[in-house]
mmCIF file of C-alpha atoms in Angstrom:
data_model
loop_
_atom_site.group_PDB
_atom_site.id
_atom_site.type_symbol
_atom_site.label_atom_id
_atom_site.label_comp_id
_atom_site.label_asym_id
_atom_site.label_seq_id
_atom_site.Cartn_x
_atom_site.Cartn_y
_atom_site.Cartn_z
ATOM 1 C CA MET A 1 111.163 89.631 79.472
ATOM 2 C CA LYS A 2 108.346 92.013 78.678
ATOM 3 C CA ALA A 3 104.706 91.577 79.602
ATOM 4 C CA ALA A 4 101.950 93.223 77.570
ATOM 5 C CA THR A 5 98.378 92.927 78.770
ATOM 6 C CA SER A 6 95.110 93.095 76.849
ATOM 7 C CA LEU A 7 92.191 91.963 79.016
ATOM 8 C CA ALA A 8 88.649 93.124 79.816
ATOM 9 C CA GLY A 9 88.612 96.887 80.010
ATOM 10 C CA LEU A 10 92.133 97.087 78.596
ATOM 11 C CA ALA A 11 93.328 97.301 75.033
ATOM 12 C CA LEU A 12 96.732 96.390 73.633
ATOM 13 C CA VAL A 13 96.241 98.722 70.704
ATOM 14 C CA VAL A 14 94.303 101.939 71.276
ATOM 15 C CA MET A 15 92.755 103.256 68.099
ATOM 16 C CA ARG A 16 92.240 107.012 68.132
ATOM 17 C CA ALA A 17 92.334 109.550 65.378
ATOM 18 C CA ILE A 18 93.958 112.883 66.115
ATOM 19 C CA SER A 19 93.367 114.954 63.024
ATOM 20 C CA GLN A 20 94.148 118.254 64.682
ATOM 21 C CA ALA A 21 95.689 119.795 67.772
ATOM 22 C CA PRO A 22 96.513 123.311 68.990
ATOM 23 C CA PRO A 23 99.925 124.699 68.024
ATOM 24 C CA GLN A 24 101.012 124.730 71.675
ATOM 25 C CA VAL A 25 100.001 122.855 74.812
ATOM 26 C CA PRO A 26 99.260 124.275 78.275
ATOM 27 C CA LYS A 27 101.838 124.424 81.028
ATOM 28 C CA PRO A 28 101.596 122.784 84.455
ATOM 29 C CA SER A 29 101.923 125.639 86.942
ATOM 30 C CA MET A 30 101.396 123.772 90.216
ATOM 31 C CA ILE A 31 101.399 120.186 91.477
ATOM 32 C CA LYS A 32 100.039 119.253 94.893
ATOM 33 C CA SER A 33 100.370 115.689 96.173
ATOM 34 C CA GLU A 34 98.187 113.979 98.765
ATOM 35 C CA THR A 35 100.667 111.071 98.866
ATOM 36 C CA PRO A 36 104.131 112.694 98.932
ATOM 37 C CA ILE A 37 105.836 109.531 100.147
ATOM 38 C CA GLN A 38 104.844 107.932 96.821
ATOM 39 C CA CYS A 39 104.944 110.975 94.538
ATOM 40 C CA ALA A 40 106.373 114.322 95.631
ATOM 41 C CA PRO A 41 106.402 117.512 93.530
ATOM 42 C CA GLY A 42 109.883 118.636 92.641
ATOM 43 C CA SER A 43 111.558 115.317 93.436
ATOM 44 C CA SER A 44 109.670 112.245 92.200
ATOM 45 C CA ILE A 45 107.087 113.517 89.697
ATOM 46 C CA GLY A 46 108.282 114.065 86.157
ATOM 47 C CA VAL A 47 105.771 115.701 83.760
ATOM 48 C CA ASP A 48 105.887 115.665 79.974
ATOM 49 C CA MET A 49 102.938 117.222 78.125
ATOM 50 C CA ARG A 50 102.708 117.148 74.358
ATOM 51 C CA GLN A 51 99.917 117.411 71.824
ATOM 52 C CA GLU A 52 99.417 113.638 71.836
ATOM 53 C CA TYR A 53 99.763 112.839 75.540
ATOM 54 C CA LEU A 54 100.293 113.891 79.147
ATOM 55 C CA GLU A 55 102.858 111.669 80.857
ATOM 56 C CA PHE A 56 103.812 111.291 84.515
ATOM 57 C CA ARG A 57 107.035 109.543 85.558
ATOM 58 C CA LEU A 58 106.543 108.525 89.195
ATOM 59 C CA SER A 59 109.976 107.340 90.273
ATOM 60 C CA ASP A 60 109.131 106.658 93.947
ATOM 61 C CA MET A 61 105.983 104.568 93.503
ATOM 62 C CA PHE A 62 106.219 101.430 95.647
ATOM 63 C CA PHE A 63 103.951 98.705 97.033
ATOM 64 C CA GLY A 64 103.124 98.716 100.728
ATOM 65 C CA THR A 65 100.773 96.696 102.937
ATOM 66 C CA ARG A 66 97.267 98.024 103.568
ATOM 67 C CA GLY A 67 96.673 96.323 106.936
ATOM 68 C CA HIS A 68 97.475 93.407 109.228
ATOM 69 C CA GLY A 69 96.759 89.948 107.892
ATOM 70 C CA ARG A 70 96.373 91.122 104.297
ATOM 71 C CA THR A 71 98.446 89.741 101.465
ATOM 72 C CA ASP A 72 97.592 92.546 99.024
ATOM 73 C CA GLU A 73 99.922 95.514 98.672
ATOM 74 C CA SER A 74 99.106 98.867 97.076
ATOM 75 C CA ALA A 75 100.944 101.708 95.385
ATOM 76 C CA VAL A 76 99.104 105.001 94.894
ATOM 77 C CA CYS A 77 99.775 108.544 93.673
ATOM 78 C CA ASP A 78 97.047 111.104 94.418
ATOM 79 C CA MET A 79 97.867 114.543 92.993
ATOM 80 C CA ASP A 80 96.295 117.757 91.692
ATOM 81 C CA VAL A 81 97.866 119.482 88.691
ATOM 82 C CA GLU A 82 97.005 123.079 87.768
ATOM 83 C CA PHE A 83 97.458 124.282 84.184
ATOM 84 C CA VAL A 84 97.820 127.684 82.522
ATOM 85 C CA SER A 85 98.010 128.930 78.924
ATOM 86 C CA TRP A 86 95.326 126.798 77.337
ATOM 87 C CA PHE A 87 95.112 127.666 73.653
ATOM 88 C CA TYR A 88 92.190 129.812 72.473
ATOM 89 C CA LYS A 89 89.217 127.982 70.866
ATOM 90 C CA TRP A 90 90.261 124.431 71.803
ATOM 91 C CA ARG A 91 89.048 121.775 74.208
ATOM 92 C CA VAL A 92 90.596 118.465 75.251
ATOM 93 C CA ALA A 93 89.599 114.954 76.288
ATOM 94 C CA ILE A 94 91.502 111.915 77.597
ATOM 95 C CA SER A 95 91.169 108.878 75.353
ATOM 96 C CA ASP A 96 93.326 106.247 77.046
ATOM 97 C CA VAL A 97 96.053 105.518 79.571
ATOM 98 C CA THR A 98 99.239 103.465 79.263
ATOM 99 C CA TYR A 99 101.020 102.113 82.344
ATOM 100 C CA SER A 100 104.625 101.013 81.940
ATOM 101 C CA GLY A 101 107.703 100.226 83.974
ATOM 102 C CA ARG A 102 109.760 97.373 85.284
ATOM 103 C CA LEU A 103 108.692 94.873 87.945
ATOM 104 C CA ASN A 104 110.571 92.589 90.305
ATOM 105 C CA LEU A 105 108.190 89.918 91.652
ATOM 106 C CA THR A 106 109.315 86.905 93.702
ATOM 107 C CA ASN A 107 107.740 83.690 95.035
ATOM 108 C CA GLY A 108 104.452 83.926 93.203
ATOM 109 C CA VAL A 109 103.656 87.607 93.795
ATOM 110 C CA GLN A 110 101.386 88.958 91.053
ATOM 111 C CA LEU A 111 100.480 92.438 89.834
ATOM 112 C CA TYR A 112 96.742 92.013 89.333
ATOM 113 C CA GLU A 113 95.242 95.508 89.122
ATOM 114 C CA LEU A 114 96.128 98.913 87.663
ATOM 115 C CA SER A 115 93.750 101.859 87.716
ATOM 116 C CA SER A 116 93.639 105.598 87.125
ATOM 117 C CA LYS A 117 91.102 108.381 87.455
ATOM 118 C CA ALA A 118 91.326 111.949 86.156
ATOM 119 C CA ASP A 119 88.828 114.566 87.337
ATOM 120 C CA PHE A 120 88.866 117.892 85.457
ATOM 121 C CA ARG A 121 88.051 120.895 87.687
ATOM 122 C CA TYR A 122 87.036 124.315 86.429
ATOM 123 C CA ILE A 123 87.001 127.055 89.101
ATOM 124 C CA HIS A 124 85.281 130.297 88.113
ATOM 125 C CA LEU A 125 85.214 133.656 89.918
ATOM 126 C CA GLU A 126 81.532 134.540 89.890
ATOM 127 C CA ASN A 127 81.558 138.224 90.856
ATOM 128 C CA TYR A 128 84.370 139.450 88.648
ATOM 129 C CA HIS A 129 82.677 142.469 87.052
ATOM 130 C CA PRO A 130 83.179 144.362 89.219
ATOM 131 C CA ILE A 131 85.187 142.409 91.793
ATOM 132 C CA VAL A 132 83.631 142.959 95.198
ATOM 133 C CA GLN A 133 84.199 141.306 98.551
ATOM 134 C CA PRO A 134 83.679 138.591 99.381
ATOM 135 C CA GLU A 135 84.993 136.983 96.192
ATOM 136 C CA VAL A 136 82.814 134.000 95.307
ATOM 137 C CA ARG A 137 84.008 131.027 93.256
ATOM 138 C CA ASN A 138 82.043 128.173 91.725
ATOM 139 C CA LEU A 139 83.441 124.703 91.070
ATOM 140 C CA SER A 140 82.501 122.515 88.088
ATOM 141 C CA THR A 141 83.904 119.014 87.601
ATOM 142 C CA ALA A 142 83.818 116.116 85.145
ATOM 143 C CA VAL A 143 85.521 112.712 85.230
ATOM 144 C CA MET A 144 87.597 112.424 82.041
ATOM 145 C CA ILE A 145 88.746 108.836 82.596
ATOM 146 C CA ASP A 146 88.036 106.225 85.264
ATOM 147 C CA ASN A 147 89.921 103.138 84.167
ATOM 148 C CA LYS A 148 90.232 100.015 86.280
ATOM 149 C CA GLY A 149 91.562 96.842 84.771
ATOM 150 C CA ASP A 150 92.520 93.379 85.907
ATOM 151 C CA VAL A 151 95.995 92.336 84.820
ATOM 152 C CA ALA A 152 98.036 89.197 85.403
ATOM 153 C CA ILE A 153 101.775 89.807 85.562
ATOM 154 C CA GLY A 154 103.789 87.346 87.618
ATOM 155 C CA GLY A 155 102.042 84.888 89.899
ATOM 156 C CA ASP A 156 104.246 81.897 89.053
ATOM 157 C CA GLY A 157 107.681 81.840 90.616
ATOM 158 C CA ASP A 158 109.768 84.943 89.962
ATOM 159 C CA PHE A 159 109.311 87.687 87.395
ATOM 160 C CA LEU A 160 111.814 90.406 86.523
ATOM 161 C CA GLY A 161 111.086 92.444 83.434
ATOM 162 C CA ASP A 162 109.416 95.320 81.684
ATOM 163 C CA PHE A 163 105.663 95.604 81.357
ATOM 164 C CA GLU A 164 103.112 97.711 79.504
ATOM 165 C CA VAL A 165 99.367 97.825 80.072
ATOM 166 C CA LYS A 166 96.908 99.963 78.097
ATOM 167 C CA GLY A 167 93.377 100.955 79.025
ATOM 168 C CA LYS A 168 90.735 103.030 77.249
ATOM 169 C CA ALA A 169 88.320 105.652 78.466
ATOM 170 C CA SER A 170 84.741 104.419 78.097
ATOM 171 C CA GLU A 171 83.874 107.620 76.210
ATOM 172 C CA LEU A 172 85.336 111.024 75.451
ATOM 173 C CA VAL A 173 84.483 113.618 78.103
ATOM 174 C CA TRP A 174 85.407 117.085 76.894
ATOM 175 C CA SER A 175 86.829 119.915 78.947
ATOM 176 C CA PRO A 176 85.313 123.389 78.712
ATOM 177 C CA CYS A 177 86.104 125.315 75.556
ATOM 178 C CA PHE A 178 89.111 127.445 76.454
ATOM 179 C CA ASP A 179 89.321 131.182 75.867
ATOM 180 C CA GLY A 180 93.044 131.505 76.613
ATOM 181 C CA GLY A 181 92.703 133.212 79.984
ATOM 182 C CA GLU A 182 92.408 130.165 82.225
ATOM 183 C CA GLY A 183 94.853 130.051 85.102
ATOM 184 C CA GLN A 184 95.889 133.682 84.722
ATOM 185 C CA GLY A 185 92.680 135.622 85.240
ATOM 186 C CA PHE A 186 89.370 134.795 86.847
ATOM 187 C CA ASP A 187 89.324 131.080 85.998
ATOM 188 C CA GLN A 188 91.471 128.181 87.217
ATOM 189 C CA THR A 189 91.814 124.741 85.677
ATOM 190 C CA GLN A 190 93.036 121.662 87.511
ATOM 191 C CA ILE A 191 93.069 117.928 86.875
ATOM 192 C CA ALA A 192 93.026 115.627 89.903
ATOM 193 C CA PHE A 193 94.785 112.325 89.179
ATOM 194 C CA VAL A 194 94.688 109.094 91.207
ATOM 195 C CA ILE A 195 96.993 106.360 89.865
ATOM 196 C CA HIS A 196 96.891 103.032 91.657
ATOM 197 C CA GLY A 197 98.367 99.537 91.458
ATOM 198 C CA THR A 198 97.819 96.386 93.544
ATOM 199 C CA THR A 199 99.764 93.143 93.982
ATOM 200 C CA ARG A 200 98.814 89.910 95.742
ATOM 201 C CA ASP A 201 101.032 87.424 97.551
ATOM 202 C CA PRO A 202 99.050 84.189 98.031
ATOM 203 C CA GLY A 203 101.866 82.431 99.884
ATOM 204 C CA GLY A 204 102.850 85.372 102.059
ATOM 205 C CA ASN A 205 106.554 84.808 101.390
ATOM 206 C CA GLY A 206 107.232 86.873 98.289
ATOM 207 C CA GLU A 207 108.026 90.452 97.458
ATOM 208 C CA GLY A 208 106.930 92.716 94.650
ATOM 209 C CA GLN A 209 108.138 96.172 93.695
ATOM 210 C CA PHE A 210 108.478 98.548 90.802
ATOM 211 C CA VAL A 211 112.040 99.040 89.616
ATOM 212 C CA ASP A 212 112.454 102.824 89.222
ATOM 213 C CA GLY A 213 108.749 103.531 89.727
ATOM 214 C CA LEU A 214 105.779 103.682 87.364
ATOM 215 C CA THR A 215 105.032 105.717 84.243
ATOM 216 C CA ALA A 216 101.443 106.664 83.344
ATOM 217 C CA ARG A 217 100.775 108.222 79.944
ATOM 218 C CA PHE A 218 97.336 109.692 79.212
ATOM 219 C CA GLY A 219 96.424 109.991 75.540
ATOM 220 C CA LEU A 220 94.911 113.344 74.543
ATOM 221 C CA VAL A 221 92.362 114.243 71.879
ATOM 222 C CA TRP A 222 91.724 117.857 70.856
ATOM 223 C CA GLU A 223 88.828 119.613 69.161
ATOM 224 C CA GLU A 224 88.299 123.157 67.959
ATOM 225 C CA CYS A 225 85.355 124.997 69.518
ATOM 226 C CA LEU A 226 83.804 128.392 70.227
ATOM 227 C CA PRO A 227 84.150 129.579 73.850
ATOM 228 C CA TYR A 228 80.680 130.894 74.701
ATOM 229 C CA ARG A 229 80.780 132.295 78.232
ATOM 230 C CA GLU A 230 77.368 131.017 79.301
ATOM 231 C CA GLU A 231 78.112 127.466 78.171
ATOM 232 C CA LYS A 232 81.547 127.492 79.777
ATOM 233 C CA HIS A 233 80.259 128.628 83.163
ATOM 234 C CA ALA A 234 77.508 125.982 83.085
ATOM 235 C CA TRP A 235 79.892 123.181 82.022
ATOM 236 C CA GLY A 236 80.336 120.038 84.097
ATOM 237 C CA GLN A 237 78.856 116.768 85.254
ATOM 238 C CA THR A 238 78.662 118.207 88.766
ATOM 239 C CA ARG A 239 78.728 121.807 89.900
ATOM 240 C CA ILE A 240 79.034 123.413 93.339
ATOM 241 C CA ASP A 241 77.786 126.987 93.471
ATOM 242 C CA ASP A 242 79.440 129.288 96.033
ATOM 243 C CA TRP A 243 82.148 126.663 96.514
ATOM 244 C CA GLU A 244 84.536 129.164 98.081
ATOM 245 C CA THR A 245 84.387 132.739 99.280
ATOM 246 C CA CYS A 246 87.333 134.906 100.206
ATOM 247 C CA THR A 247 87.429 138.204 102.111
ATOM 248 C CA TYR A 248 90.613 140.286 102.196
ATOM 249 C CA ARG A 249 91.842 142.576 104.950
ATOM 250 C CA GLU A 250 91.030 146.206 104.392
ATOM 251 C CA PRO A 251 93.836 148.816 104.693
ATOM 252 C CA ASN A 252 94.393 149.999 108.296
ATOM 253 C CA SER A 253 92.157 147.211 109.576
ATOM 254 C CA ASN A 254 92.864 144.431 112.041
ATOM 255 C CA GLN A 255 90.564 142.055 110.177
ATOM 256 C CA THR A 256 92.464 139.089 108.796
ATOM 257 C CA SER A 257 91.994 137.504 105.416
ATOM 258 C CA ARG A 258 89.952 134.364 105.467
ATOM 259 C CA THR A 259 88.462 131.798 103.184
ATOM 260 C CA ILE A 260 84.934 130.768 104.075
ATOM 261 C CA PRO A 261 83.536 127.449 102.870
ATOM 262 C CA ARG A 262 79.838 128.153 102.382
ATOM 263 C CA ASP A 263 76.881 125.820 102.321
ATOM 264 C CA VAL A 264 77.124 124.288 98.895
ATOM 265 C CA ASN A 265 74.426 123.863 96.335
ATOM 266 C CA LEU A 266 75.303 120.613 94.606
ATOM 267 C CA ARG A 267 73.630 120.187 91.277
ATOM 268 C CA ARG A 268 74.176 118.670 87.884
ATOM 269 C CA GLY A 269 75.764 120.908 85.278
ATOM 270 C CA LEU A 270 74.906 120.907 81.608
ATOM 271 C CA ASP A 271 75.993 117.937 79.529
ATOM 272 C CA VAL A 272 79.743 118.169 79.009
ATOM 273 C CA GLY A 273 79.452 116.594 75.580
ATOM 274 C CA PHE A 274 80.124 112.887 75.506
ATOM 275 C CA ARG A 275 81.286 111.214 72.361
ATOM 276 C CA ARG A 276 81.613 107.495 71.822
ATOM 277 C CA GLN A 277 84.976 106.345 70.537
#
């Protein structure tokens, strides 16, 4: 049995035109998990990035209770992924997300919600020419997709089978225009992902779990662009100036290296460039 869902906020068929893409895709250089029991780098996070999509295979995702007296159970993966080797004169957006896997639900348990959020982060070294201490970095962010959809898989007796649920981004939110040096020089690029699922057990006697975890595939759209430095450094829905400062130990000195979180100046960045799909 296979369940396919197309409800409010979700689409069975995602229409997107990809007329062009860079000849090579960036490489994940680091993954940090806030929920290692559900998704751990090196053991239970599989990454496959191609021109058309970025896919995560989360083999240890499972549903657990959120508190006493509650019949809902949640599964969540909260991770940051850093990328290097973005191709020169391209930018990217996330158009959709596809959740898939296999479920084992008993005694009326129902999978009723799947959601994902991806927050692009651009970290820029401000005083790079020349580099002087303390080094000062600014942080710019934009939410590329924030999809939350109601689904209805199971809920009547037992269910054992494959499922697939597709959701669309409300609009295309573009990354900065890449100059090819991100992740290797003065700039860092990360995407923070939160992938979440929830089941309910009205009778309190059933069980519900993924069989071999959950797969989340994010559809990618690419666009050629010109990487103007001023526009790139002002990119973002939200920007934090002086987000981080770092002072290094001088030779023959007892002073230790330290990172100093400074008072932040939170302000809106320039429009990241929204485009309706």
